[in-house]
Amino acid sequence: MAESKAKKRRFKPGMELIVGATLVTLIVLSALFAHQLFPGGFDKIDLMSRLTPPFLKSIHPLGSDPLGRDVLARVVAGGRISLLVGITSVIGAVVLGVAIGLIAGFYRGLTDMLMMRFVDIQLALPFILLAITFIAIVGGSLMNTIILLIVSQWVQYARLVRGQVLALRDREFILAARAIGVKDWRIIVQHLLPNLTGPVIVLMTLNVANNILLESSLTFLGLGVDPTIPSWGGMLAEGRSYLQTAWWVSVFPGLAIMLTVLGLNLLGDWMRDRLDPTGKTSL
């Protein structure tokens, strides 16, 4: 009975889950239904209403930018780009990193050594240097930003998965599967991969938030998404010249980034506590 009560308390949703899930749900829904919420579009120019302060006109509740475009509509539309980059890049990094980590940890030997040395070399490269070099070669665009984030972050999943596989490959259930002649690919898919989902999912949640920050930073520096596409980083860059006269042009996109990252981090912390209550998983 006492154990059952302790288990219920452990899995009782905490404030981090409620706040995180609420923030992420609101942001995702607003991004998905951006066109329904703002049928007039996010690029509608109205020079007569340029730099309208927030909360003064119902038509621009969060104010307007230097071209008279609605800040709220652009913040919502920018969320679609940031979420797309964050989620897509994480999925790509997971697919590549998990595959390499599984192969390196399971087969060891020369395969493991070569793969891990390549991982060490990439980890030694500063991200900003990698980003500048990559963008200088292929140019800045939405797709290139996603590819850059995949290339720079798959190593995290490779190292995490390799470490987990090394701890599992000599366990009794793996040795028993080998003893009865189970093929390697079946051992990897049916026995190893299910035991890796917990730490990988937690790292994915935290990396989506990190990638949103990176995309915003790259776009702010002119290395990310095309300036013609509304994004939170691009809005910050556009509004930096108006911080003293029209603070809302930059402040509200910044708040959107902060709330999105906060919500995702809270969800990640909650998932880490639930999937690994002992706190032994190292990310």
PDB file of C-alpha atoms in Angstrom:
ATOM      1  CA  MET A   1       0.000   0.000   0.000  1.00  0.00           C
ATOM      2  CA  ALA A   2       2.766   2.413   0.959  1.00  0.00           C
ATOM      3  CA  GLU A   3       4.629   1.599  -2.252  1.00  0.00           C
ATOM      4  CA  SER A   4       1.484   2.240  -4.301  1.00  0.00           C
ATOM      5  CA  LYS A   5       0.949   5.628  -2.651  1.00  0.00           C
ATOM      6  CA  ALA A   6       4.583   6.575  -3.244  1.00  0.00           C
ATOM      7  CA  LYS A   7       4.262   5.612  -6.899  1.00  0.00           C
ATOM      8  CA  LYS A   8       1.123   7.742  -7.282  1.00  0.00           C
ATOM      9  CA  ARG A   9       2.863  10.709  -5.703  1.00  0.00           C
ATOM     10  CA  ARG A  10       5.845  10.249  -7.972  1.00  0.00           C
ATOM     11  CA  PHE A  11       3.715  10.280 -11.126  1.00  0.00           C
ATOM     12  CA  LYS A  12       1.367  13.026  -9.998  1.00  0.00           C
ATOM     13  CA  PRO A  13       1.638  15.917 -12.485  1.00  0.00           C
ATOM     14  CA  GLY A  14       3.600  18.803 -10.997  1.00  0.00           C
ATOM     15  CA  MET A  15       3.552  22.483 -11.721  1.00  0.00           C
ATOM     16  CA  GLU A  16       6.338  22.086 -14.275  1.00  0.00           C
ATOM     17  CA  LEU A  17       4.103  19.785 -16.324  1.00  0.00           C
ATOM     18  CA  ILE A  18       1.046  22.040 -16.078  1.00  0.00           C
ATOM     19  CA  VAL A  19       2.898  25.241 -16.927  1.00  0.00           C
ATOM     20  CA  GLY A  20       5.095  23.649 -19.596  1.00  0.00           C
ATOM     21  CA  ALA A  21       2.251  21.791 -21.324  1.00  0.00           C
ATOM     22  CA  THR A  22       0.032  24.891 -21.258  1.00  0.00           C
ATOM     23  CA  LEU A  23       2.683  27.143 -22.792  1.00  0.00           C
ATOM     24  CA  VAL A  24       3.703  24.656 -25.470  1.00  0.00           C
ATOM     25  CA  THR A  25       0.098  23.806 -26.362  1.00  0.00           C
ATOM     26  CA  LEU A  26      -0.905  27.456 -26.747  1.00  0.00           C
ATOM     27  CA  ILE A  27       2.140  28.258 -28.885  1.00  0.00           C
ATOM     28  CA  VAL A  28       1.761  25.190 -31.106  1.00  0.00           C
ATOM     29  CA  LEU A  29      -1.976  25.752 -31.634  1.00  0.00           C
ATOM     30  CA  SER A  30      -1.500  29.429 -32.447  1.00  0.00           C
ATOM     31  CA  ALA A  31       1.238  28.537 -34.948  1.00  0.00           C
ATOM     32  CA  LEU A  32      -0.876  25.837 -36.604  1.00  0.00           C
ATOM     33  CA  PHE A  33      -3.921  28.081 -36.959  1.00  0.00           C
ATOM     34  CA  ALA A  34      -2.076  31.304 -37.775  1.00  0.00           C
ATOM     35  CA  HIS A  35      -3.941  31.857 -41.041  1.00  0.00           C
ATOM     36  CA  GLN A  36      -7.327  31.312 -39.381  1.00  0.00           C
ATOM     37  CA  LEU A  37      -6.456  33.683 -36.535  1.00  0.00           C
ATOM     38  CA  PHE A  38      -5.166  36.379 -38.890  1.00  0.00           C
ATOM     39  CA  PRO A  39      -6.919  36.020 -42.259  1.00  0.00           C
ATOM     40  CA  GLY A  40      -5.508  39.375 -43.362  1.00  0.00           C
ATOM     41  CA  GLY A  41      -2.003  37.908 -43.359  1.00  0.00           C
ATOM     42  CA  PHE A  42       1.180  38.842 -41.535  1.00  0.00           C
ATOM     43  CA  ASP A  43       2.737  40.894 -44.360  1.00  0.00           C
ATOM     44  CA  LYS A  44      -0.073  43.404 -44.841  1.00  0.00           C
ATOM     45  CA  ILE A  45       1.557  46.841 -44.959  1.00  0.00           C
ATOM     46  CA  ASP A  46      -0.261  49.868 -43.534  1.00  0.00           C
ATOM     47  CA  LEU A  47       2.048  52.887 -43.488  1.00  0.00           C
ATOM     48  CA  MET A  48      -0.651  55.012 -41.867  1.00  0.00           C
ATOM     49  CA  SER A  49      -0.429  52.796 -38.782  1.00  0.00           C
ATOM     50  CA  ARG A  50       3.350  52.361 -38.649  1.00  0.00           C
ATOM     51  CA  LEU A  51       4.912  52.059 -35.178  1.00  0.00           C
ATOM     52  CA  THR A  52       1.533  52.083 -33.436  1.00  0.00           C
ATOM     53  CA  PRO A  53       2.103  51.447 -29.692  1.00  0.00           C
ATOM     54  CA  PRO A  54       0.517  48.307 -28.234  1.00  0.00           C
ATOM     55  CA  PHE A  55      -2.829  48.235 -26.443  1.00  0.00           C
ATOM     56  CA  LEU A  56      -3.985  51.514 -28.040  1.00  0.00           C
ATOM     57  CA  LYS A  57      -5.855  50.102 -31.048  1.00  0.00           C
ATOM     58  CA  SER A  58      -7.806  46.869 -31.175  1.00  0.00           C
ATOM     59  CA  ILE A  59      -6.628  46.313 -34.737  1.00  0.00           C
ATOM     60  CA  HIS A  60      -2.997  46.083 -33.509  1.00  0.00           C
ATOM     61  CA  PRO A  61      -3.154  44.789 -29.913  1.00  0.00           C
ATOM     62  CA  LEU A  62       0.645  44.361 -29.703  1.00  0.00           C
ATOM     63  CA  GLY A  63       1.439  47.349 -31.879  1.00  0.00           C
ATOM     64  CA  SER A  64       2.813  47.559 -35.398  1.00  0.00           C
ATOM     65  CA  ASP A  65       6.294  47.536 -36.913  1.00  0.00           C
ATOM     66  CA  PRO A  66       8.005  50.226 -39.068  1.00  0.00           C
ATOM     67  CA  LEU A  67       5.964  49.121 -42.108  1.00  0.00           C
ATOM     68  CA  GLY A  68       2.667  49.084 -40.256  1.00  0.00           C
ATOM     69  CA  ARG A  69       2.489  45.275 -40.090  1.00  0.00           C
ATOM     70  CA  ASP A  70       0.747  43.749 -37.095  1.00  0.00           C
ATOM     71  CA  VAL A  71       3.290  42.559 -34.530  1.00  0.00           C
ATOM     72  CA  LEU A  72       0.984  39.925 -33.040  1.00  0.00           C
ATOM     73  CA  ALA A  73       0.308  38.363 -36.440  1.00  0.00           C
ATOM     74  CA  ARG A  74       4.025  38.272 -37.228  1.00  0.00           C
ATOM     75  CA  VAL A  75       4.881  36.776 -33.838  1.00  0.00           C
ATOM     76  CA  VAL A  76       2.352  33.984 -34.402  1.00  0.00           C
ATOM     77  CA  ALA A  77       3.585  33.403 -37.966  1.00  0.00           C
ATOM     78  CA  GLY A  78       7.192  33.426 -36.765  1.00  0.00           C
ATOM     79  CA  GLY A  79       6.340  30.663 -34.325  1.00  0.00           C
ATOM     80  CA  ARG A  80       5.638  28.352 -37.257  1.00  0.00           C
ATOM     81  CA  ILE A  81       9.161  28.843 -38.586  1.00  0.00           C
ATOM     82  CA  SER A  82      10.858  28.459 -35.200  1.00  0.00           C
ATOM     83  CA  LEU A  83       8.897  25.325 -34.310  1.00  0.00           C
ATOM     84  CA  LEU A  84       9.474  23.862 -37.772  1.00  0.00           C
ATOM     85  CA  VAL A  85      13.222  24.394 -37.517  1.00  0.00           C
ATOM     86  CA  GLY A  86      13.405  23.162 -33.923  1.00  0.00           C
ATOM     87  CA  ILE A  87      11.369  19.978 -34.403  1.00  0.00           C
ATOM     88  CA  THR A  88      12.644  19.015 -37.875  1.00  0.00           C
ATOM     89  CA  SER A  89      16.310  19.487 -36.996  1.00  0.00           C
ATOM     90  CA  VAL A  90      15.934  17.419 -33.822  1.00  0.00           C
ATOM     91  CA  ILE A  91      14.251  14.561 -35.710  1.00  0.00           C
ATOM     92  CA  GLY A  92      17.047  14.544 -38.284  1.00  0.00           C
ATOM     93  CA  ALA A  93      19.740  14.619 -35.591  1.00  0.00           C
ATOM     94  CA  VAL A  94      18.044  11.768 -33.711  1.00  0.00           C
ATOM     95  CA  VAL A  95      17.825   9.517 -36.770  1.00  0.00           C
ATOM     96  CA  LEU A  96      21.489  10.053 -37.670  1.00  0.00           C
ATOM     97  CA  GLY A  97      22.899  10.085 -34.137  1.00  0.00           C
ATOM     98  CA  VAL A  98      20.959   7.083 -32.821  1.00  0.00           C
ATOM     99  CA  ALA A  99      21.937   4.955 -35.841  1.00  0.00           C
ATOM    100  CA  ILE A 100      25.640   5.790 -35.469  1.00  0.00           C
ATOM    101  CA  GLY A 101      25.570   5.373 -31.689  1.00  0.00           C
ATOM    102  CA  LEU A 102      23.905   1.950 -31.958  1.00  0.00           C
ATOM    103  CA  ILE A 103      26.417   0.688 -34.522  1.00  0.00           C
ATOM    104  CA  ALA A 104      29.449   2.054 -32.644  1.00  0.00           C
ATOM    105  CA  GLY A 105      28.363   0.752 -29.243  1.00  0.00           C
ATOM    106  CA  PHE A 106      27.185  -2.652 -30.426  1.00  0.00           C
ATOM    107  CA  TYR A 107      30.083  -3.649 -32.708  1.00  0.00           C
ATOM    108  CA  ARG A 108      32.924  -1.846 -30.864  1.00  0.00           C
ATOM    109  CA  GLY A 109      36.413  -2.379 -32.299  1.00  0.00           C
ATOM    110  CA  LEU A 110      37.600  -0.399 -35.301  1.00  0.00           C
ATOM    111  CA  THR A 111      34.070   0.723 -36.204  1.00  0.00           C
ATOM    112  CA  ASP A 112      33.592   2.274 -32.784  1.00  0.00           C
ATOM    113  CA  MET A 113      37.018   3.922 -32.794  1.00  0.00           C
ATOM    114  CA  LEU A 114      36.597   5.552 -36.208  1.00  0.00           C
ATOM    115  CA  MET A 115      33.069   6.814 -35.486  1.00  0.00           C
ATOM    116  CA  MET A 116      33.947   8.215 -32.073  1.00  0.00           C
ATOM    117  CA  ARG A 117      37.079   9.950 -33.350  1.00  0.00           C
ATOM    118  CA  PHE A 118      34.907  11.678 -35.958  1.00  0.00           C
ATOM    119  CA  VAL A 119      32.512  12.676 -33.156  1.00  0.00           C
ATOM    120  CA  ASP A 120      35.420  14.067 -31.104  1.00  0.00           C
ATOM    121  CA  ILE A 121      36.626  16.132 -34.059  1.00  0.00           C
ATOM    122  CA  GLN A 122      33.194  17.654 -34.617  1.00  0.00           C
ATOM    123  CA  LEU A 123      32.737  18.402 -30.906  1.00  0.00           C
ATOM    124  CA  ALA A 124      36.029  20.300 -31.003  1.00  0.00           C
ATOM    125  CA  LEU A 125      34.656  22.696 -33.647  1.00  0.00           C
ATOM    126  CA  PRO A 126      32.965  25.810 -32.204  1.00  0.00           C
ATOM    127  CA  PHE A 127      29.360  26.032 -33.369  1.00  0.00           C
ATOM    128  CA  ILE A 128      29.607  29.623 -34.559  1.00  0.00           C
ATOM    129  CA  LEU A 129      32.700  28.779 -36.677  1.00  0.00           C
ATOM    130  CA  LEU A 130      30.883  25.796 -38.169  1.00  0.00           C
ATOM    131  CA  ALA A 131      27.810  27.952 -38.843  1.00  0.00           C
ATOM    132  CA  ILE A 132      29.755  30.749 -40.549  1.00  0.00           C
ATOM    133  CA  THR A 133      31.687  28.279 -42.721  1.00  0.00           C
ATOM    134  CA  PHE A 134      28.584  26.308 -43.660  1.00  0.00           C
ATOM    135  CA  ILE A 135      26.477  29.362 -44.502  1.00  0.00           C
ATOM    136  CA  ALA A 136      29.354  30.930 -46.463  1.00  0.00           C
ATOM    137  CA  ILE A 137      29.522  27.807 -48.648  1.00  0.00           C
ATOM    138  CA  VAL A 138      25.841  26.939 -49.170  1.00  0.00           C
ATOM    139  CA  GLY A 139      24.106  30.224 -48.292  1.00  0.00           C
ATOM    140  CA  GLY A 140      21.431  31.033 -45.750  1.00  0.00           C
ATOM    141  CA  SER A 141      17.940  29.585 -46.058  1.00  0.00           C
ATOM    142  CA  LEU A 142      15.336  27.703 -44.048  1.00  0.00           C
ATOM    143  CA  MET A 143      16.484  24.281 -45.290  1.00  0.00           C
ATOM    144  CA  ASN A 144      20.175  25.093 -44.848  1.00  0.00           C
ATOM    145  CA  THR A 145      19.523  26.206 -41.263  1.00  0.00           C
ATOM    146  CA  ILE A 146      17.842  22.869 -40.525  1.00  0.00           C
ATOM    147  CA  ILE A 147      20.735  20.949 -42.110  1.00  0.00           C
ATOM    148  CA  LEU A 148      23.265  22.987 -40.115  1.00  0.00           C
ATOM    149  CA  LEU A 149      21.531  22.172 -36.834  1.00  0.00           C
ATOM    150  CA  ILE A 150      21.347  18.467 -37.742  1.00  0.00           C
ATOM    151  CA  VAL A 151      25.049  18.375 -38.617  1.00  0.00           C
ATOM    152  CA  SER A 152      26.022  20.162 -35.403  1.00  0.00           C
ATOM    153  CA  GLN A 153      23.858  18.156 -32.978  1.00  0.00           C
ATOM    154  CA  TRP A 154      23.729  14.522 -34.085  1.00  0.00           C
ATOM    155  CA  VAL A 155      26.919  13.895 -32.109  1.00  0.00           C
ATOM    156  CA  GLN A 156      25.057  14.428 -28.824  1.00  0.00           C
ATOM    157  CA  TYR A 157      22.700  11.565 -29.598  1.00  0.00           C
ATOM    158  CA  ALA A 158      25.526   9.372 -30.901  1.00  0.00           C
ATOM    159  CA  ARG A 159      27.493   9.699 -27.653  1.00  0.00           C
ATOM    160  CA  LEU A 160      24.423   9.270 -25.459  1.00  0.00           C
ATOM    161  CA  VAL A 161      23.228   6.158 -27.312  1.00  0.00           C
ATOM    162  CA  ARG A 162      26.723   4.630 -27.489  1.00  0.00           C
ATOM    163  CA  GLY A 163      27.115   4.980 -23.730  1.00  0.00           C
ATOM    164  CA  GLN A 164      23.745   3.372 -23.098  1.00  0.00           C
ATOM    165  CA  VAL A 165      24.491   0.510 -25.523  1.00  0.00           C
ATOM    166  CA  LEU A 166      27.847  -0.168 -23.865  1.00  0.00           C
ATOM    167  CA  ALA A 167      26.033  -0.542 -20.542  1.00  0.00           C
ATOM    168  CA  LEU A 168      23.415  -2.894 -22.045  1.00  0.00           C
ATOM    169  CA  ARG A 169      25.323  -5.036 -24.546  1.00  0.00           C
ATOM    170  CA  ASP A 170      26.679  -7.421 -21.865  1.00  0.00           C
ATOM    171  CA  ARG A 171      23.440  -7.726 -19.901  1.00  0.00           C
ATOM    172  CA  GLU A 172      21.857 -11.152 -19.477  1.00  0.00           C
ATOM    173  CA  PHE A 173      18.961 -10.620 -21.894  1.00  0.00           C
ATOM    174  CA  ILE A 174      21.360  -9.568 -24.673  1.00  0.00           C
ATOM    175  CA  LEU A 175      23.681 -12.524 -24.029  1.00  0.00           C
ATOM    176  CA  ALA A 176      20.682 -14.863 -24.006  1.00  0.00           C
ATOM    177  CA  ALA A 177      19.479 -13.518 -27.347  1.00  0.00           C
ATOM    178  CA  ARG A 178      22.920 -14.039 -28.852  1.00  0.00           C
ATOM    179  CA  ALA A 179      23.122 -17.563 -27.399  1.00  0.00           C
ATOM    180  CA  ILE A 180      19.953 -18.674 -29.179  1.00  0.00           C
ATOM    181  CA  GLY A 181      21.145 -17.234 -32.480  1.00  0.00           C
ATOM    182  CA  VAL A 182      19.124 -14.030 -32.757  1.00  0.00           C
ATOM    183  CA  LYS A 183      20.467 -11.835 -35.552  1.00  0.00           C
ATOM    184  CA  ASP A 184      22.259  -8.618 -34.685  1.00  0.00           C
ATOM    185  CA  TRP A 185      19.685  -6.351 -36.285  1.00  0.00           C
ATOM    186  CA  ARG A 186      16.889  -7.974 -34.276  1.00  0.00           C
ATOM    187  CA  ILE A 187      18.852  -7.541 -31.048  1.00  0.00           C
ATOM    188  CA  ILE A 188      19.398  -3.873 -31.877  1.00  0.00           C
ATOM    189  CA  VAL A 189      15.796  -3.163 -32.870  1.00  0.00           C
ATOM    190  CA  GLN A 190      13.902  -5.335 -30.389  1.00  0.00           C
ATOM    191  CA  HIS A 191      16.140  -5.285 -27.304  1.00  0.00           C
ATOM    192  CA  LEU A 192      18.468  -2.289 -27.351  1.00  0.00           C
ATOM    193  CA  LEU A 193      16.406   0.419 -29.039  1.00  0.00           C
ATOM    194  CA  PRO A 194      13.392   0.210 -26.647  1.00  0.00           C
ATOM    195  CA  ASN A 195      15.730   0.694 -23.691  1.00  0.00           C
ATOM    196  CA  LEU A 196      17.105   3.908 -25.195  1.00  0.00           C
ATOM    197  CA  THR A 197      13.834   5.759 -25.758  1.00  0.00           C
ATOM    198  CA  GLY A 198      13.703   7.390 -22.311  1.00  0.00           C
ATOM    199  CA  PRO A 199      16.974   9.388 -22.351  1.00  0.00           C
ATOM    200  CA  VAL A 200      16.666  10.090 -26.087  1.00  0.00           C
ATOM    201  CA  ILE A 201      13.163  11.571 -25.706  1.00  0.00           C
ATOM    202  CA  VAL A 202      14.316  13.770 -22.830  1.00  0.00           C
ATOM    203  CA  LEU A 203      17.290  15.052 -24.827  1.00  0.00           C
ATOM    204  CA  MET A 204      15.010  15.658 -27.819  1.00  0.00           C
ATOM    205  CA  THR A 205      12.671  17.829 -25.745  1.00  0.00           C
ATOM    206  CA  LEU A 206      15.525  19.940 -24.412  1.00  0.00           C
ATOM    207  CA  ASN A 207      17.177  20.232 -27.837  1.00  0.00           C
ATOM    208  CA  VAL A 208      14.012  21.532 -29.516  1.00  0.00           C
ATOM    209  CA  ALA A 209      14.189  24.498 -27.131  1.00  0.00           C
ATOM    210  CA  ASN A 210      17.912  24.880 -27.766  1.00  0.00           C
ATOM    211  CA  ASN A 211      17.443  24.771 -31.541  1.00  0.00           C
ATOM    212  CA  ILE A 212      14.779  27.467 -31.400  1.00  0.00           C
ATOM    213  CA  LEU A 213      17.297  29.683 -29.616  1.00  0.00           C
ATOM    214  CA  LEU A 214      20.015  28.818 -32.129  1.00  0.00           C
ATOM    215  CA  GLU A 215      17.750  29.506 -35.104  1.00  0.00           C
ATOM    216  CA  SER A 216      16.744  32.865 -33.627  1.00  0.00           C
ATOM    217  CA  SER A 217      20.389  33.736 -32.950  1.00  0.00           C
ATOM    218  CA  LEU A 218      21.524  32.767 -36.443  1.00  0.00           C
ATOM    219  CA  THR A 219      18.690  34.699 -38.079  1.00  0.00           C
ATOM    220  CA  PHE A 220      19.425  37.712 -35.868  1.00  0.00           C
ATOM    221  CA  LEU A 221      23.036  37.622 -37.125  1.00  0.00           C
ATOM    222  CA  GLY A 222      21.899  37.246 -40.737  1.00  0.00           C
ATOM    223  CA  LEU A 223      23.074  33.622 -41.003  1.00  0.00           C
ATOM    224  CA  GLY A 224      19.746  31.831 -40.748  1.00  0.00           C
ATOM    225  CA  VAL A 225      16.302  32.048 -42.301  1.00  0.00           C
ATOM    226  CA  ASP A 226      15.663  34.349 -45.260  1.00  0.00           C
ATOM    227  CA  PRO A 227      14.773  37.851 -43.958  1.00  0.00           C
ATOM    228  CA  THR A 228      11.622  37.867 -46.112  1.00  0.00           C
ATOM    229  CA  ILE A 229      10.211  34.992 -44.016  1.00  0.00           C
ATOM    230  CA  PRO A 230       8.779  36.107 -40.657  1.00  0.00           C
ATOM    231  CA  SER A 231      10.757  34.568 -37.807  1.00  0.00           C
ATOM    232  CA  TRP A 232      11.397  35.555 -34.220  1.00  0.00           C
ATOM    233  CA  GLY A 233      15.105  36.111 -34.806  1.00  0.00           C
ATOM    234  CA  GLY A 234      14.402  38.210 -37.863  1.00  0.00           C
ATOM    235  CA  MET A 235      11.898  40.344 -35.942  1.00  0.00           C
ATOM    236  CA  LEU A 236      14.478  40.926 -33.219  1.00  0.00           C
ATOM    237  CA  ALA A 237      16.989  42.037 -35.834  1.00  0.00           C
ATOM    238  CA  GLU A 238      14.457  44.370 -37.485  1.00  0.00           C
ATOM    239  CA  GLY A 239      13.486  45.976 -34.194  1.00  0.00           C
ATOM    240  CA  ARG A 240      16.923  46.565 -32.697  1.00  0.00           C
ATOM    241  CA  SER A 241      17.087  50.001 -34.350  1.00  0.00           C
ATOM    242  CA  TYR A 242      13.807  51.003 -32.657  1.00  0.00           C
ATOM    243  CA  LEU A 243      14.454  49.863 -29.085  1.00  0.00           C
ATOM    244  CA  GLN A 244      14.243  53.407 -27.709  1.00  0.00           C
ATOM    245  CA  THR A 245      11.285  54.580 -29.788  1.00  0.00           C
ATOM    246  CA  ALA A 246       9.322  51.372 -30.518  1.00  0.00           C
ATOM    247  CA  TRP A 247      10.378  48.755 -27.966  1.00  0.00           C
ATOM    248  CA  TRP A 248       7.431  46.468 -28.750  1.00  0.00           C
ATOM    249  CA  VAL A 249       8.835  45.518 -32.174  1.00  0.00           C
ATOM    250  CA  SER A 250      11.581  43.488 -30.462  1.00  0.00           C
ATOM    251  CA  VAL A 251      10.192  42.826 -26.997  1.00  0.00           C
ATOM    252  CA  PHE A 252       7.209  40.679 -28.009  1.00  0.00           C
ATOM    253  CA  PRO A 253       9.179  38.327 -30.304  1.00  0.00           C
ATOM    254  CA  GLY A 254      11.716  38.029 -27.492  1.00  0.00           C
ATOM    255  CA  LEU A 255       8.951  37.136 -25.044  1.00  0.00           C
ATOM    256  CA  ALA A 256       7.651  34.516 -27.488  1.00  0.00           C
ATOM    257  CA  ILE A 257      11.103  32.901 -27.620  1.00  0.00           C
ATOM    258  CA  MET A 258      11.422  33.005 -23.838  1.00  0.00           C
ATOM    259  CA  LEU A 259       7.997  31.448 -23.184  1.00  0.00           C
ATOM    260  CA  THR A 260       8.495  28.721 -25.794  1.00  0.00           C
ATOM    261  CA  VAL A 261      11.905  27.738 -24.454  1.00  0.00           C
ATOM    262  CA  LEU A 262      10.606  27.897 -20.875  1.00  0.00           C
ATOM    263  CA  GLY A 263       7.677  25.612 -21.685  1.00  0.00           C
ATOM    264  CA  LEU A 264       9.854  23.067 -23.509  1.00  0.00           C
ATOM    265  CA  ASN A 265      12.468  23.050 -20.744  1.00  0.00           C
ATOM    266  CA  LEU A 266       9.807  22.508 -18.091  1.00  0.00           C
ATOM    267  CA  LEU A 267       8.418  19.585 -20.084  1.00  0.00           C
ATOM    268  CA  GLY A 268      11.924  18.198 -20.534  1.00  0.00           C
ATOM    269  CA  ASP A 269      12.643  18.397 -16.797  1.00  0.00           C
ATOM    270  CA  TRP A 270       9.349  16.701 -15.987  1.00  0.00           C
ATOM    271  CA  MET A 271       9.975  13.919 -18.505  1.00  0.00           C
ATOM    272  CA  ARG A 272      13.498  13.377 -17.175  1.00  0.00           C
ATOM    273  CA  ASP A 273      12.163  12.959 -13.637  1.00  0.00           C
ATOM    274  CA  ARG A 274       9.498  10.501 -14.787  1.00  0.00           C
ATOM    275  CA  LEU A 275      11.551   8.461 -17.230  1.00  0.00           C
ATOM    276  CA  ASP A 276      14.598   8.337 -14.965  1.00  0.00           C
ATOM    277  CA  PRO A 277      13.446   8.957 -11.354  1.00  0.00           C
ATOM    278  CA  THR A 278      16.836   7.827  -9.972  1.00  0.00           C
ATOM    279  CA  GLY A 279      18.589  10.662 -11.825  1.00  0.00           C
ATOM    280  CA  LYS A 280      21.244   8.329 -13.223  1.00  0.00           C
ATOM    281  CA  THR A 281      20.826   9.230 -16.866  1.00  0.00           C
ATOM    282  CA  SER A 282      23.561  11.584 -17.999  1.00  0.00           C
ATOM    283  CA  LEU A 283      22.742  13.976 -20.806  1.00  0.00           C
TER     284      LEU A 283
END
